[in-house]
């Protein structure tokens, strides 16, 4: 996976979370796992499989 692919995925993830998730400080995406941060704590963790149907519109 290229950096461009990761950035495109991150942009989609960020857009989704910005409009649907109340409070987060940061999102950390490595192409496989998404960590949702609030302040200095990870509050949520999602796998690529979790995000595929939700954000990437793939089945």
Phi, psi and omega in degrees: 000134181274165176298325179296318177297316178298318180295318178298315178298314180301318180300318178294316180297312182299315179301316179298310183293325180298327182265346185238342186250128188296302187224124170209152180266324185201157172239136179238114184237127179245009181098347180232320183230137174250127173252130176256122183256141167232117187058242182250020182237141172280122182257336180216155177219130181230141175270167176302320179300317178300320186276340187303304181285329184286315188245318187272358176053043177238155178243000000 
